[in-house]
Coordinates of C-alpha atoms and ligand atoms in Angstrom, one line a residue:
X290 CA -32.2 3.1 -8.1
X291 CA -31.3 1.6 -11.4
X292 CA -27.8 3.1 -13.1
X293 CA -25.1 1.9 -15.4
X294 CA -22.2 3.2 -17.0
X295 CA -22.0 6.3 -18.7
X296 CA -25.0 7.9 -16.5
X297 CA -24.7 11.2 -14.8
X298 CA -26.0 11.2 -11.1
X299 CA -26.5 13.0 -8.1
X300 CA -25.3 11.4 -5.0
X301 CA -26.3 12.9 -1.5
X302 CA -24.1 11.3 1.2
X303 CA -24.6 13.2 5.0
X304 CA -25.7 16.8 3.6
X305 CA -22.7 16.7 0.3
X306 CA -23.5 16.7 -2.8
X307 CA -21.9 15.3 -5.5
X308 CA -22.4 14.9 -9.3
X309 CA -20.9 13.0 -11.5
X310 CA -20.4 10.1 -14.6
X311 CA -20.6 6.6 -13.5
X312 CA -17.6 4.7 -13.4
X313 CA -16.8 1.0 -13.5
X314 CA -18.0 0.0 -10.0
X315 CA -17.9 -3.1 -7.7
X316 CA -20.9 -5.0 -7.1
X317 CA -22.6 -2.7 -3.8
X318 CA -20.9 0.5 -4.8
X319 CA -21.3 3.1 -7.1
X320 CA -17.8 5.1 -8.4
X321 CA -18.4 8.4 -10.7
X322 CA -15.9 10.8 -12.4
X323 CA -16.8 14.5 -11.0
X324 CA -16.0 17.5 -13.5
X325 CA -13.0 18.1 -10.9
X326 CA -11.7 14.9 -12.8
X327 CA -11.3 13.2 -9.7
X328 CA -13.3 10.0 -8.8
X329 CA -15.2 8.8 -5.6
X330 CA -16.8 5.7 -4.5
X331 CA -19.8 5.2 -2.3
X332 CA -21.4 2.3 -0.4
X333 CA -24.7 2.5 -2.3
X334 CA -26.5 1.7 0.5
X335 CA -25.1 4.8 2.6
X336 CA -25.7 7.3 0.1
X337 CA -29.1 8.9 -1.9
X338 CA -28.3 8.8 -5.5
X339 CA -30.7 10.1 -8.1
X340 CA -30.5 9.7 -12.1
X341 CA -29.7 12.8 -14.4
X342 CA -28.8 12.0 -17.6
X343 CA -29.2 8.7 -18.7
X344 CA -25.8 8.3 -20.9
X345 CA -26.3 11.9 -22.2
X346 CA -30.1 12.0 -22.1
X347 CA -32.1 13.7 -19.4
X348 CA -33.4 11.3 -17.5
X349 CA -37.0 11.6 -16.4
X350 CA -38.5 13.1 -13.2
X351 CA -34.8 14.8 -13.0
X352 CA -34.8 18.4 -12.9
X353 CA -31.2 18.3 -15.3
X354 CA -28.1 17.5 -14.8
X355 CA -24.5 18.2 -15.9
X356 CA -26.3 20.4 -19.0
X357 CA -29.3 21.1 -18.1
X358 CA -31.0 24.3 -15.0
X359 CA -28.5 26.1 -13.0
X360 CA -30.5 24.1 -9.9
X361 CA -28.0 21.3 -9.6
X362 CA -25.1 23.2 -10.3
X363 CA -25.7 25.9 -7.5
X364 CA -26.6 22.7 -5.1
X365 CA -23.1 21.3 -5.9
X366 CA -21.2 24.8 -5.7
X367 CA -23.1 25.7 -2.4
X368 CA -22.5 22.4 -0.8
X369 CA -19.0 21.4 -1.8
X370 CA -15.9 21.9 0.3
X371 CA -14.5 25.8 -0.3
X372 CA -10.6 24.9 -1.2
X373 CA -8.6 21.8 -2.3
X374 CA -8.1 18.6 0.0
X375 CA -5.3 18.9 2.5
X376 CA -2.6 17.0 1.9
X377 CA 0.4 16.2 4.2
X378 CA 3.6 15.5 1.9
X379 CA 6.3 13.7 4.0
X380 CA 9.9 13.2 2.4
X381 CA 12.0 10.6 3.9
X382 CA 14.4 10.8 1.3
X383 CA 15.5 8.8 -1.8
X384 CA 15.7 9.4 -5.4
X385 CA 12.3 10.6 -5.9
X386 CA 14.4 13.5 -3.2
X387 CA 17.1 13.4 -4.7
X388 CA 20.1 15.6 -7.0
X389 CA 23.2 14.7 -8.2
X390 CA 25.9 16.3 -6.6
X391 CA 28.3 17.5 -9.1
X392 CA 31.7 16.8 -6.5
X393 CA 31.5 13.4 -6.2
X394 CA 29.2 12.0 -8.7
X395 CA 27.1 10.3 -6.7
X396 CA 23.2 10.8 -5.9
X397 CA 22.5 12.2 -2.7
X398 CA 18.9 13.0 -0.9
X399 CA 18.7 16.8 -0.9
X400 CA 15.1 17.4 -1.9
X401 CA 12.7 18.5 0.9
X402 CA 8.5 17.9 0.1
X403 CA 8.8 21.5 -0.6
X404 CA 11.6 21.7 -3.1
X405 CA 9.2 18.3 -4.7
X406 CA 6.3 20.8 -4.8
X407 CA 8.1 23.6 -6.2
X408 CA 9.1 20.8 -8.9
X409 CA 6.2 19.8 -9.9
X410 CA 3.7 22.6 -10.2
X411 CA 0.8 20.5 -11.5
X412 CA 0.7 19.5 -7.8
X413 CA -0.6 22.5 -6.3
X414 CA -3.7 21.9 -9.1
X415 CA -4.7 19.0 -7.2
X416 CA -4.5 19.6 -3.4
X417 CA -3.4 21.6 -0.6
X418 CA 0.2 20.4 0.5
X419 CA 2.0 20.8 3.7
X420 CA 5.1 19.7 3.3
X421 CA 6.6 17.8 6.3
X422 CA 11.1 16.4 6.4
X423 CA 11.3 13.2 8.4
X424 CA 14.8 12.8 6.8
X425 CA 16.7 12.8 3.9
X426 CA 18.8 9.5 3.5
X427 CA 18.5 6.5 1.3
X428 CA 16.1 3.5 2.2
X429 CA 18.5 1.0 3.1
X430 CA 19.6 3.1 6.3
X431 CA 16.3 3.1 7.4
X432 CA 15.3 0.2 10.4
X433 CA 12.3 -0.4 12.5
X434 CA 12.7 2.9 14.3
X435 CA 12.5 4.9 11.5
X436 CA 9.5 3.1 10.6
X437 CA 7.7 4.2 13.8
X438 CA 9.1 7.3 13.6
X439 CA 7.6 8.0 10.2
X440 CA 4.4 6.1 11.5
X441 CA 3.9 8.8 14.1
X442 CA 4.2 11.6 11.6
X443 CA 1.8 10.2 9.9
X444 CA -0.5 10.1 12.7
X445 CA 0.0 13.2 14.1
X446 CA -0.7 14.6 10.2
X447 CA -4.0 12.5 10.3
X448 CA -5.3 14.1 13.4
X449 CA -4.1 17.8 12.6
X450 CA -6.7 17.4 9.9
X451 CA -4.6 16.1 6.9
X452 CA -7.5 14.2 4.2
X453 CA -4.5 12.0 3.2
X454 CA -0.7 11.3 3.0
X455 CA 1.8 11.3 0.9
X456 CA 5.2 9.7 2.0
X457 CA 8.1 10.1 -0.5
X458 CA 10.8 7.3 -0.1
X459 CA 13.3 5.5 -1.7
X460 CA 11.9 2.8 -3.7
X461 CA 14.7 -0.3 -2.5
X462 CA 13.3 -0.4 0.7
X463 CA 9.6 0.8 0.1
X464 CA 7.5 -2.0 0.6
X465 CA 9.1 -2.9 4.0
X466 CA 8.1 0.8 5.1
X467 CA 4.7 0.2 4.0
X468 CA 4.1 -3.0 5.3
X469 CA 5.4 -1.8 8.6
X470 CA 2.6 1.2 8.2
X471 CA -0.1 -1.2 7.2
X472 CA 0.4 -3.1 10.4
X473 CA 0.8 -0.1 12.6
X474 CA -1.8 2.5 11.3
X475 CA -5.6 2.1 11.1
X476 CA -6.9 4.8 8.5
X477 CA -9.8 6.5 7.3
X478 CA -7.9 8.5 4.6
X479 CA -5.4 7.2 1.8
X480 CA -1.3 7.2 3.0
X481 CA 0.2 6.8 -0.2
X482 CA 3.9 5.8 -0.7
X483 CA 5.6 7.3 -3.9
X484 CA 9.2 6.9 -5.0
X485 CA 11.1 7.6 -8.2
X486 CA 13.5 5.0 -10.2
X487 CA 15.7 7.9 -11.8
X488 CA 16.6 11.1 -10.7
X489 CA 14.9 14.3 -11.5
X490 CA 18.1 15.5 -13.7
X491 CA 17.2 12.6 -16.2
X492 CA 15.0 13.0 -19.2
X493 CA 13.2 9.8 -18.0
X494 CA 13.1 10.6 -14.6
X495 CA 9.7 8.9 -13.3
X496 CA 9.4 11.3 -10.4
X497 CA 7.3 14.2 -11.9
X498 CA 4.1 11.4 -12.9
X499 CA 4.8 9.4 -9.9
X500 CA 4.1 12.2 -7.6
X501 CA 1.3 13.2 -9.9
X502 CA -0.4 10.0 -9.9
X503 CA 0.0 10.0 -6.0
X504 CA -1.8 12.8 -5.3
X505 CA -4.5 11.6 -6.9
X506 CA -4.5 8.7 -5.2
X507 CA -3.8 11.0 -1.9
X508 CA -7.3 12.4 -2.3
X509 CA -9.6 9.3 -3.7
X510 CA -11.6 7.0 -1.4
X511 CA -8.9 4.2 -1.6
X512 CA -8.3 4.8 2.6
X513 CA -5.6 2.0 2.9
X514 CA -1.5 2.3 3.1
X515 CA -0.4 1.8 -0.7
X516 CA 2.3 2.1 -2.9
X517 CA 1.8 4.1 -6.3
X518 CA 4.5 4.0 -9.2
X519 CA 4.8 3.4 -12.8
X520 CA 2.5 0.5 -14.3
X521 CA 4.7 0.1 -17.5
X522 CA 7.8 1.4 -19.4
X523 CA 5.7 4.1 -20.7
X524 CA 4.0 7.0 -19.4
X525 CA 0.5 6.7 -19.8
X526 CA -0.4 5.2 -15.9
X527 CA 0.7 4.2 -12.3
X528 CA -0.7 1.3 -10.7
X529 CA -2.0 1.5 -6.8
X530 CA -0.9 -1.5 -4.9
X531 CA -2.3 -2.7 -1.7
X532 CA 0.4 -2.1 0.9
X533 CA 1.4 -5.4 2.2
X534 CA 1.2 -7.2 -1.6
X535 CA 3.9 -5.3 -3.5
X536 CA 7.1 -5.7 -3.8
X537 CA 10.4 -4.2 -6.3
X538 CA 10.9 -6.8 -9.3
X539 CA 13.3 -4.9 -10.9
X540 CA 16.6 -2.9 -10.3
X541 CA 16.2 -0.2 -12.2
X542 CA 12.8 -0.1 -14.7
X543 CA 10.6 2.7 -14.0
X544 CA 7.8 -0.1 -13.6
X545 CA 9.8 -2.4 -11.2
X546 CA 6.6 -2.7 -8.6
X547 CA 4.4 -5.6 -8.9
X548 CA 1.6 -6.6 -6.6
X549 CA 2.0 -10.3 -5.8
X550 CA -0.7 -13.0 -5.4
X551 CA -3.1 -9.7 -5.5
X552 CA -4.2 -7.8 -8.8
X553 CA -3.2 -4.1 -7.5
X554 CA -5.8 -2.2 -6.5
X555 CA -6.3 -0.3 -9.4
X556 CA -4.7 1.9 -11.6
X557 CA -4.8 6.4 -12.6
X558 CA -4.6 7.7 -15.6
X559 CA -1.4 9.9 -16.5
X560 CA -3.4 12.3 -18.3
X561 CA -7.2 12.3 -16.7
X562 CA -6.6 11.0 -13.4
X563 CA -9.2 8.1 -13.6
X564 CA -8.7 6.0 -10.7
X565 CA -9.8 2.3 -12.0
X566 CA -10.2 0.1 -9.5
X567 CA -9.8 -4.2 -9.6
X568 CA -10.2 -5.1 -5.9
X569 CA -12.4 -4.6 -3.1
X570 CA -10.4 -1.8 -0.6
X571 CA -10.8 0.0 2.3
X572 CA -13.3 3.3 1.8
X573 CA -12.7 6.7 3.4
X574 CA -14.1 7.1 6.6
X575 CA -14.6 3.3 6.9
X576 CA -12.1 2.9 9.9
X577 CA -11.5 5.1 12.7
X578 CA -7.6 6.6 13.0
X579 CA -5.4 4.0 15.4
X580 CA -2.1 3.8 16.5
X581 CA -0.5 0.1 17.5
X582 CA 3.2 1.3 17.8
X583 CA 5.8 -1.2 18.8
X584 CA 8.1 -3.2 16.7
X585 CA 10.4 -5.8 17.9
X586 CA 13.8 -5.4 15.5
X587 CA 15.0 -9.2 16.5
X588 CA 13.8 -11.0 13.8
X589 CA 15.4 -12.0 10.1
X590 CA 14.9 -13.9 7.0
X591 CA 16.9 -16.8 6.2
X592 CA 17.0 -18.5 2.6
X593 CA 17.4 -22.0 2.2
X594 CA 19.7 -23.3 -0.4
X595 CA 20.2 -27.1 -1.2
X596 CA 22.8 -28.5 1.3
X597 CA 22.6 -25.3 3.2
X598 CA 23.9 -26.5 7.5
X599 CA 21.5 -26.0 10.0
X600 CA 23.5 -25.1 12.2
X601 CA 22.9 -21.2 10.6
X602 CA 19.7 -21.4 13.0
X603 CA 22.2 -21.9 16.1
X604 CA 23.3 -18.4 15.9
X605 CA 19.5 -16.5 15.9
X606 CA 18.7 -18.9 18.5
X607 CA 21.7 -18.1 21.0
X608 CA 21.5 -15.0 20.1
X609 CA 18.5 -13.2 21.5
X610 CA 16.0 -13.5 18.5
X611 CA 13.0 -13.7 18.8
X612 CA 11.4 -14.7 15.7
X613 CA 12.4 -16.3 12.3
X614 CA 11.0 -16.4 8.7
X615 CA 12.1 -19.2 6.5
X616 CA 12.5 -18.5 2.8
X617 CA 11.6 -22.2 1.7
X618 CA 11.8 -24.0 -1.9
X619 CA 8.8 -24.2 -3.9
X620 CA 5.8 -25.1 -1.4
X621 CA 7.9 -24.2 1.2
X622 CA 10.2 -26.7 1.9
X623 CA 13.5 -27.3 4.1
X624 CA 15.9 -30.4 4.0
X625 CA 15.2 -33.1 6.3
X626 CA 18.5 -32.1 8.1
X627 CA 17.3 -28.5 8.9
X628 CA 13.8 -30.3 10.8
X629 CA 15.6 -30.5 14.5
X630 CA 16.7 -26.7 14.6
X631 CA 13.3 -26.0 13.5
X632 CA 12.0 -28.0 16.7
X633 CA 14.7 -26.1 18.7
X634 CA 13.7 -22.6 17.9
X635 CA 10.1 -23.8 18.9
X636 CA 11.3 -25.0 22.2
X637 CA 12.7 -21.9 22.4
X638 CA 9.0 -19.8 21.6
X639 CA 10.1 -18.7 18.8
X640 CA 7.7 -18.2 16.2
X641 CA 9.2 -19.4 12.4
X642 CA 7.2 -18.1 9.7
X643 CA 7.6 -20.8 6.1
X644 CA 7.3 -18.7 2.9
X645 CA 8.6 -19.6 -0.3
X646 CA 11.5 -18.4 -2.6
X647 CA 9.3 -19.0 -5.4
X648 CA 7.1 -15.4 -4.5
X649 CA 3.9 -16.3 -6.4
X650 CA 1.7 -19.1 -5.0
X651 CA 1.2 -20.3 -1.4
X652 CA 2.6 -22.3 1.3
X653 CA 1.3 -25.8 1.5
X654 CA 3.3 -27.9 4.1
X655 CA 0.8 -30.6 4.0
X656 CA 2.1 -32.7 0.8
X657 CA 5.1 -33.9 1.2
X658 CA 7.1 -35.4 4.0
X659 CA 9.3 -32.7 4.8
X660 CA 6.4 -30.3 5.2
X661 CA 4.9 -32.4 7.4
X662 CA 7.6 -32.9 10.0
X663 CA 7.9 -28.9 10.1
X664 CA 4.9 -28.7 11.0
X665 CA 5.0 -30.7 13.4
X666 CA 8.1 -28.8 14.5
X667 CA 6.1 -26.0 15.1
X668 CA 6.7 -23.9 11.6
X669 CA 3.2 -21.5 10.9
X670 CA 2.7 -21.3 6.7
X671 CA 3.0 -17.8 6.0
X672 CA -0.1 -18.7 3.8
X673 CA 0.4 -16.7 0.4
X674 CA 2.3 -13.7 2.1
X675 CA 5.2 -12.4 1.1
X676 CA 8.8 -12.9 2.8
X677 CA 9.7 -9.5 3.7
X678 CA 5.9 -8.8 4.5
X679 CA 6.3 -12.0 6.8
X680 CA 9.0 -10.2 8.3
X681 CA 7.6 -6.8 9.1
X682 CA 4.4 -8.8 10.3
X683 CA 6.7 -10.9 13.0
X684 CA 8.1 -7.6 14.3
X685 CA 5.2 -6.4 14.7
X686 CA 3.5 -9.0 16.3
X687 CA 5.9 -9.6 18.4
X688 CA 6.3 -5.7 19.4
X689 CA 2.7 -6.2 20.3
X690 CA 2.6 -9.4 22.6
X691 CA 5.0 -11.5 25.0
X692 CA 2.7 -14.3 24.4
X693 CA 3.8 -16.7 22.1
X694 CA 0.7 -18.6 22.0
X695 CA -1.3 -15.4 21.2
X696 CA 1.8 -14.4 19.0
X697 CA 1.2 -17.4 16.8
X698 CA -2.2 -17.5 16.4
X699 CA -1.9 -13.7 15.6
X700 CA 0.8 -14.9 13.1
X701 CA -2.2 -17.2 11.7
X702 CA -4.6 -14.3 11.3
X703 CA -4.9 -12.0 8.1
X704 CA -4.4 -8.3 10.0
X705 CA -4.3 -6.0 7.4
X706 CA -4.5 -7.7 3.6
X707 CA -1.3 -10.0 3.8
X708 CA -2.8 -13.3 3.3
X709 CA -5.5 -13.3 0.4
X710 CA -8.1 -16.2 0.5
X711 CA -7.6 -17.7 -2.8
X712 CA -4.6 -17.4 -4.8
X713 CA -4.5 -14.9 -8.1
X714 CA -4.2 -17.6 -10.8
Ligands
LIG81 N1 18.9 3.2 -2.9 C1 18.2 4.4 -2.7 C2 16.9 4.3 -1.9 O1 16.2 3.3 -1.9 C3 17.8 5.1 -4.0 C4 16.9 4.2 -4.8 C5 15.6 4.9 -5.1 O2 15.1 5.8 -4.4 O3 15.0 4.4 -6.0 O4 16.6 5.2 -1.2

């Protein structure tokens, strides 16, 4: 069926009907704007969709539409789900969570999900919360456990029958969390990480549209692990980015996450709620729920700096580690002196993962000498991927497999949106 822009339509999708204004869609699928004001997407090849009004006109052979017979609407009201989407709010703590305490000064976690929903009452307009503590500290005391501790709540939210999550957490260690939930959860409904840059007691405290925007996001189609916060300075919307492509540019602006080498997913509207989407994602009820646990905290980072000794490698490698990622110079580069402790953690099976300091762009060992010989020391190219998200993918893997051989080629594959085929220019 033939539809553009502006249209209204009827879409039938396994006995639920839905009405709505077409949206900007991606080539195969068809988004529209319900009178709820919130959006949903549809493979068009998975759903019946008949035409209306053609951009405010009734189209022919349609019995009405949005102003036309009481048919349609009764259809809709019948059909549609009695109630608002259930929503599972988890608060891990942070400042979206947090108050100042007036003794010492300082800015402590005290907020529950419940004390956030009593804050912001424009929640309750949008779905049906549960509100669930996993703690109440600041992101840089969390560590691979709390990661699969929070993973598991997430889960056990998913199968009680929660249609999507929202995890509050502080925003300095958000993307790791994420990532580590990208890797460890299969969904079929959105888990949506939301943070806040300033506290609730400040008059530009993001928290109150962050949380806003989240929910929104909480009960779209968008059925991946993301992280939604301010897109600019102002307040007008928050961008959605793809889990295991964001990360915090900036200490303290309210629009400090970027997606890198990835345009974010899309975007919601402050005031309407449009969900605009840029990328191809992951639709509800694409993927079945799955767990993959396990998370091996052994691993680190290390930056190289001109004239940096090698012998820093000496210590992960006599130490127990079990995996490294190396923060390289532009391409992804090391000195010529750092090549035999490369060869040495090999020997040792242990994967090294080369990203670059430089963030945007991708790895490319194969120019230059130096690139070479790692390579040939055994160094994978962490393709276009992040450092940290390098990181959380090496625990992972390696919390998943003893075998190195499979470990690396695992390393290799894109699992869950890390490495992008072609680099955004
Ligand atoms: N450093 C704290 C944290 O990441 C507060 C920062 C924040 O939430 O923005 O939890």
């Amino acid at each position: 069926m033939e539809f553009k822009q502006g249209d209204w339509v009827r879409i039938e999708k396994n006995g639920t009907v839905y009405e709505g204004k077409v949206m900007p869609s991606m080539e195969g699928y068809i988004t529209i704007k319900m009178k709820s004001g919130y959006n949903a997407g549809f493979s068009i090849d998975k759903v019946r969709i008949t035409l209306l009004e053609n951009n405010g006109e009734i189209a022919n052979g349609s019995n009405g539409g949005r102003n036309g017979v009481k048919e349609s609407k009764n259809v809709t009201e019948k059909i549609s789900k009695p109630g608002l989407p259930k929503i599972a709010i988890l608060s891990t703590g942070g400042t979206i969570a947090s108050k100042i305490d007036y003794r010492t000064g300082a800015v402590t976690s005290q907020f529950t999900a419940d004390d956030i929903l009593a804050a912001i009452p424009e929640l309750k307009e949008i779905a049906d919360f549960k509100g669930r503590v996993i703690s109440s500290i600041l992101s840089e005391n969390m560590d691979s456990d709390s990661w699969q501790n929070l993973a598991k709540a997430v889960v056990e939210e998913i199968e009680a029958g929660a249609e999507g999550i929202i995890v509050t957490h502080g925003t300095d260690t958000m993307m790791y969390s994420a990532v580590a939930l990208s890797f460890m959860i299969e969904t079929p409904v959105p888990i949506v990480f939301v943070g806040s840059q300033r506290s609730a007691d400040r008059p530009s405290s993001d928290n109150a549209m962050n949380a806003i925007c989240a929910a929104r996001v909480a009960i779209s189609d968008i059925a991946e692990v993301v992280v939604v916060m301010h897109g600019t300075t102002s307040d007008d919307f928050c961008e959605i980015h793809r889990g295991t492509k964001v990360r915090k540019m900036h200490t303290s602006r309210r629009d400090a996450f970027k997606s890198v080498n990835s345009l974010p997913i899309g975007t919601v509207d402050y005031s309407t709620g449009e969900i605009k989407t840029f990328i191809d994602y992951t639709r509800r009820g694409e993927k079945a729920l799955k767990f993959k646990p396990g998370m091996e905290p052994k691993c680190a980072i290390v930056k190289f700096t001109p004239g940096a000794d090698p012998t820093v490698l000496d210590y992960y490698i006599s130490n127990g580690y079990r995996g490294l990622v190396i923060e390289g110079t532009g391409l992804g580069h090391v000195s010529t002196k750092w090549i035999p402790l490369l060869q040495k953690a090999g020997d040792a099976k242990m994967p090294v993962i080369v990203t670059s300091q430089c963030l945007n762009g991708r790895i490319c060992d194969r120019v230059y000498d130096t690139g070479r010989d790692m390579l040939k020391a055994g160094a994978i190219e962490g393709e276009d991927t992040l450092p940290e998200t390098s990181l959380v993918k090496l625990m992972w893997v390696l919390g998943q497999t003893e075998d190195f051989e499979k470990a690396v080629s695992m390393l290799r594959e894109d699992l869950s949106g890390e490495i992008t085929e072609c680099t955004h220019k």
